[in-house]
Coordinates of C-alpha atoms in Angstrom, one line a residue:
M1 CA 0.0 0.0 0.0
D2 CA 1.6 3.3 -1.1
F3 CA 0.9 5.4 1.9
Q4 CA 3.5 7.7 3.3
P5 CA 3.9 8.6 7.1
N6 CA 3.3 12.3 6.5
Q7 CA -0.2 11.4 5.0
F8 CA -1.4 9.9 8.3
P9 CA -4.5 11.8 9.7
R10 CA -3.5 13.9 12.7
N11 CA -7.0 15.2 14.0
E12 CA -7.4 13.2 17.2
Q13 CA -11.1 14.1 17.2
G14 CA -11.7 12.9 13.7
Q15 CA -12.9 9.4 12.7
D16 CA -9.9 8.9 10.5
Y17 CA -7.3 9.5 13.3
L18 CA -4.6 6.8 13.6
D19 CA -3.2 5.9 17.0
P20 CA 0.5 6.2 17.1
A21 CA 0.9 2.5 17.8
I22 CA -1.0 1.7 14.6
E23 CA 1.0 4.3 12.7
Q24 CA 4.3 2.9 13.8
A25 CA 3.3 -0.7 13.3
F26 CA 2.0 -0.1 9.9
L27 CA 5.3 0.9 8.5
F28 CA 6.7 -2.5 9.5
A29 CA 3.5 -4.4 8.5
D30 CA 3.5 -3.0 5.0
A31 CA 7.1 -4.0 4.5
T32 CA 6.5 -7.5 5.9
L33 CA 3.6 -8.3 3.8
E34 CA 5.1 -6.9 0.6
K35 CA 8.3 -9.0 1.1
N36 CA 6.3 -12.3 1.7
T37 CA 3.6 -11.8 -1.0
I38 CA 3.4 -14.6 -3.5
N39 CA 5.1 -13.3 -6.7
M40 CA 2.8 -13.8 -9.8
H41 CA 5.9 -13.7 -12.1
D42 CA 6.9 -17.1 -10.7
F43 CA 3.9 -18.6 -12.4
T44 CA 4.7 -17.5 -16.0
E45 CA 6.0 -20.9 -17.0
L46 CA 2.9 -22.5 -15.6
Y47 CA 0.1 -20.1 -16.8
G48 CA 1.9 -18.4 -19.7
G49 CA 3.3 -14.9 -19.9
E50 CA 0.1 -13.5 -21.5
N51 CA -2.2 -14.9 -18.8
V52 CA 0.0 -13.6 -16.0
A53 CA 0.3 -10.1 -17.6
R54 CA -3.4 -9.9 -18.0
D55 CA -4.0 -10.7 -14.3
M56 CA -1.2 -8.2 -13.3
L57 CA -3.0 -5.5 -15.3
R58 CA -6.1 -6.2 -13.5
V59 CA -4.2 -5.8 -10.2
D60 CA -2.8 -2.5 -11.4
K61 CA -6.2 -1.1 -12.3
K62 CA -7.6 -2.2 -9.0
E63 CA -4.9 -0.5 -7.1
Q64 CA -5.4 2.7 -8.9
R65 CA -9.0 2.8 -7.5
L66 CA -8.0 2.0 -4.0
T67 CA -7.8 4.6 -1.3
A68 CA -5.5 4.1 1.7
D69 CA -8.0 5.0 4.4
T70 CA -7.7 4.2 8.0
Q71 CA -9.8 1.1 7.9
A72 CA -7.5 -0.4 5.2
I73 CA -4.4 0.5 7.4
H74 CA -5.9 -1.2 10.4
A75 CA -6.7 -4.3 8.5
E76 CA -3.2 -4.5 7.1
V77 CA -1.7 -4.2 10.6
L78 CA -3.9 -7.0 11.9
E79 CA -3.1 -9.1 8.8
A80 CA 0.7 -8.6 9.4
I81 CA 0.4 -9.5 13.1
L82 CA -1.6 -12.6 12.3
Y83 CA 0.9 -13.7 9.5
E84 CA 4.0 -13.2 11.7
Q85 CA 2.4 -14.7 14.9
I86 CA 1.3 -17.8 13.0
G87 CA 5.0 -18.4 12.2
N88 CA 6.8 -17.0 15.2
G89 CA 4.2 -16.9 17.9
K90 CA 2.8 -20.4 17.1
W91 CA -0.7 -19.1 17.4
F92 CA -2.0 -22.2 15.4
G93 CA 0.5 -24.6 16.8
E94 CA 3.9 -25.9 15.9
H95 CA 2.8 -27.3 12.6
A96 CA 1.1 -24.2 11.1
T97 CA 2.4 -21.8 8.4
A98 CA 0.9 -18.6 7.0
I99 CA 1.2 -18.1 3.3
K100 CA 0.7 -14.5 2.0
T101 CA -1.4 -14.6 -1.1
S102 CA -0.7 -12.8 -4.3
K103 CA -2.3 -9.4 -4.9
Y104 CA -4.5 -11.0 -7.5
D105 CA -5.9 -13.6 -5.1
D106 CA -6.3 -10.8 -2.4
Y107 CA -8.3 -8.5 -4.6
F108 CA -10.3 -10.9 -6.8
N109 CA -10.6 -14.1 -4.7
G110 CA -11.0 -12.5 -1.3
S111 CA -8.0 -14.2 0.4
D112 CA -5.4 -12.4 2.4
L113 CA -3.6 -15.5 3.8
I114 CA -3.6 -19.2 3.5
L115 CA -3.3 -21.0 6.8
E116 CA -1.5 -24.3 6.2
I117 CA -1.6 -26.8 9.0
E118 CA 0.2 -30.1 8.9
E119 CA -1.8 -32.7 10.7
S120 CA 0.1 -34.5 13.5
A121 CA -1.3 -37.9 12.7
R122 CA -0.8 -37.7 9.0
T123 CA 2.4 -35.8 8.3
L124 CA 1.9 -35.7 4.6
S125 CA -1.5 -34.1 4.8
H126 CA -2.4 -30.5 5.5
L127 CA -5.3 -28.3 6.1
S128 CA -5.6 -25.0 4.2
L129 CA -8.0 -22.2 5.1
S130 CA -8.5 -19.0 3.1
V131 CA -8.3 -16.2 5.6
D132 CA -9.9 -12.7 4.8
V133 CA -8.8 -10.2 7.4
T134 CA -11.5 -7.6 8.2
F135 CA -11.5 -4.4 10.3
G136 CA -14.6 -2.6 11.5
T137 CA -18.2 -3.8 11.7
T138 CA -19.7 -3.0 8.3
T139 CA -18.1 -5.3 5.8
E140 CA -18.9 -8.7 7.3
E141 CA -22.3 -9.2 5.6
K142 CA -20.9 -8.6 2.2
K143 CA -18.0 -11.0 2.8
F144 CA -20.4 -13.8 4.1
A145 CA -22.8 -13.3 1.2
W146 CA -20.0 -14.1 -1.1
I147 CA -19.0 -17.2 1.0
K148 CA -22.6 -18.3 0.9
E149 CA -22.6 -18.1 -2.9
N150 CA -19.5 -20.3 -3.0
I151 CA -21.2 -22.8 -0.8
D152 CA -24.3 -22.7 -2.9
D153 CA -22.3 -23.6 -6.1
E154 CA -20.0 -26.0 -4.1
S155 CA -16.9 -24.1 -5.3
L156 CA -15.6 -22.7 -2.0
G157 CA -12.5 -20.6 -2.2
R158 CA -10.1 -20.6 -5.1
I159 CA -6.5 -19.4 -5.1
K160 CA -5.0 -19.1 -8.5
Y161 CA -1.4 -18.3 -7.5
F162 CA -0.6 -20.7 -4.8
H163 CA 2.8 -22.1 -3.7
S164 CA 3.5 -24.3 -0.8
E165 CA 7.1 -24.7 0.2
R166 CA 6.2 -27.7 2.4
G167 CA 4.6 -29.8 -0.3
G168 CA 6.4 -28.2 -3.2
F169 CA 3.0 -27.6 -4.8
R170 CA 2.7 -24.7 -7.2
G171 CA -0.5 -23.9 -9.1
E172 CA -4.2 -23.4 -8.4
L173 CA -5.8 -24.4 -5.0
S174 CA -9.5 -25.1 -5.2
K175 CA -12.4 -25.9 -2.8
V176 CA -10.6 -24.1 0.1
P177 CA -12.8 -23.2 3.1
Q178 CA -13.0 -19.5 3.6
V179 CA -13.2 -17.6 7.0
V180 CA -13.2 -13.9 8.1
I181 CA -11.1 -12.8 11.0
G182 CA -11.2 -9.5 12.8
V183 CA -10.8 -7.6 16.1
D184 CA -12.0 -4.2 17.2
K185 CA -9.8 -1.1 17.1
E186 CA -9.0 -0.8 20.9
L187 CA -7.7 -4.4 21.0
L188 CA -5.8 -3.9 17.8
I189 CA -4.1 -0.8 19.2
K190 CA -2.8 -2.8 22.2
L191 CA -1.7 -5.7 19.9
A192 CA 0.2 -3.2 17.6
G193 CA 2.0 -1.7 20.6
L194 CA 3.2 -5.1 21.7
W195 CA 4.1 -6.3 18.2
A196 CA 6.3 -3.8 16.3
D197 CA 7.3 -0.2 15.5
K198 CA 9.0 1.3 12.4
G199 CA 12.2 -0.4 13.7
G200 CA 10.8 -3.9 13.6
L201 CA 9.5 -6.4 16.1
K202 CA 9.5 -5.6 19.7
K203 CA 11.4 -8.6 21.0
E204 CA 10.7 -7.7 24.6
H205 CA 7.0 -8.4 24.2
R206 CA 7.5 -11.6 22.2
D207 CA 6.3 -14.0 24.9
T208 CA 3.4 -11.7 25.9
L209 CA 2.1 -11.7 22.3
A210 CA 2.7 -15.4 21.7
N211 CA 0.5 -16.1 24.7
H212 CA -2.1 -13.4 24.2
P213 CA -5.7 -14.5 24.7
V214 CA -6.7 -12.8 21.4
Q215 CA -5.7 -16.0 19.6
R216 CA -8.6 -17.8 21.4
V217 CA -10.9 -15.0 20.0
I218 CA -9.6 -15.8 16.6
F219 CA -10.1 -19.6 17.1
A220 CA -13.7 -18.9 18.3
E221 CA -14.4 -16.8 15.2
I222 CA -13.1 -19.5 12.8
L223 CA -14.8 -22.4 14.5
L224 CA -18.0 -20.6 14.7
Q225 CA -17.9 -19.9 11.0
L226 CA -16.9 -23.3 10.1
Q227 CA -19.6 -24.9 12.2
T228 CA -22.2 -22.5 10.7
F229 CA -21.0 -23.2 7.1
K230 CA -21.2 -27.0 7.8
I231 CA -24.7 -26.8 9.1
Y232 CA -25.7 -24.8 6.1
A233 CA -24.1 -27.2 3.7
E234 CA -26.0 -30.1 5.5
T235 CA -29.3 -28.1 5.3
T236 CA -28.9 -27.3 1.6
G237 CA -27.7 -30.7 0.5
K238 CA -24.2 -29.8 -0.3
K239 CA -22.9 -33.2 0.7
S240 CA -19.5 -32.9 -0.9
L241 CA -18.7 -29.9 1.4
I242 CA -19.6 -31.5 4.8
P243 CA -16.4 -33.6 5.2
V244 CA -14.3 -30.6 4.0
Y245 CA -15.6 -28.4 6.9
Q246 CA -15.6 -31.3 9.4
K247 CA -11.9 -31.9 8.8
S248 CA -11.2 -28.3 9.3
I249 CA -13.1 -28.2 12.5
N250 CA -11.4 -31.4 13.9
V251 CA -7.9 -30.1 13.2
L252 CA -8.5 -26.7 14.8
E253 CA -10.3 -28.1 17.9
E254 CA -7.3 -30.4 18.4
I255 CA -4.9 -27.5 18.3
L256 CA -7.1 -25.5 20.7
R257 CA -7.2 -28.3 23.2
S258 CA -3.4 -28.5 23.2
K259 CA -3.2 -24.8 24.3
E260 CA -2.9 -23.6 28.0
P261 CA -6.3 -22.5 29.4
A262 CA -6.7 -18.7 29.3
S263 CA -9.5 -16.3 30.3
L264 CA -11.0 -14.2 27.5
G265 CA -12.1 -11.5 30.0
D266 CA -13.3 -8.4 28.2
L267 CA -12.3 -9.9 24.8
R268 CA -15.7 -11.7 24.9
N269 CA -17.3 -8.4 24.0
D270 CA -15.0 -7.7 21.0
K271 CA -17.2 -5.6 18.6
V272 CA -16.0 -7.3 15.4
F273 CA -16.6 -10.8 16.9
T274 CA -20.1 -9.7 17.7
A275 CA -20.5 -8.3 14.2
I276 CA -19.3 -11.5 12.7
R277 CA -21.8 -13.5 14.9
E278 CA -24.6 -11.3 13.7
A279 CA -23.7 -11.4 10.1
L280 CA -23.6 -15.2 10.2
K281 CA -27.5 -15.1 10.5
I282 CA -27.5 -15.0 6.7
F283 CA -26.8 -18.7 6.7
R284 CA -30.1 -19.4 8.4
E285 CA -31.8 -18.3 5.2
T286 CA -32.0 -21.3 2.7
K287 CA -33.3 -21.4 -0.8

C-alpha cells in the first residue's frame, strides 16, 4: 500500500485518526507483507506470460482505484500481526504456516492469507484455510454473502497463484474453506503496541504476544464460522462440502485443546466478533 507517514491523519477528534501505535506498526507491517507476498511472475511458465500479464494489469487497475483509508491500514496491521504470529508466535501450533497470497488472489478471490496446518497424525496431509482479514463492523455481511454463494455452487475458495514450500506444490488451489477474521480497534491498538514499530519487532514483548488470549478469540471466530457453514451445507444438501468443513473443525479443535487455558475476559465483548456472529445469520436463510 503506497501510503507515506506524512499522510497519516492527525486530527485526534476525527474518525480517521490513527493511534501512534498503529502508525508505527503499519510501517513494518506494510514491508513485511510486501516482502512475503506470492510473486505472480513465478507462475509465468505454468500459466503463460500473456495470462499472468493480464492478471497483473487487473491488479494495477484495481490498485489505482484503492484509497489508503484508516480502515485499510488497520486491516493491514492485523493481517501482518496474524501472519507473523502464526509463524513465530505459534498461534495455530507448531505445525502451522501462514502463506501471504498474491495481490490477484487478495483483490479478486478474497483471500489475504492461506493457513496451512500439517496434521500430527498424517504428516503428509495439510489443512488449508483461506483467511480474509477484516476491520470494522460494516463489511462482514458482504463477505459472508460471497462465501454463501461459494457454498451454494459448491466451489468454496479458489487461489490461482498458490505455492506451498512444504509440499512443493505450485498452481491453483480449489475448494478451500473461507473464513473472516477481525478484532476491534481498541484491541488492535494494544496488539500493535506489543508487536512492532518502524524499527521492527519488539522482542521484549515476544512471549506476551505469543500467549495473548486474542488467539482464542480468533479460534472462536473461525470455529463458529466453520460450524455454521457445515450446518448450512447439510441443510442445503451440499454433501461434498460436509467432510471438508468437518476436517477443518477437527484439526482446529485439536490445536485449541493443546493450548494452555486462558480467560478471555473483556475480549468476549469484541465488537468485530459480535458483528461476525450477527452477520452469520445470513446462513439461516436457505433457498
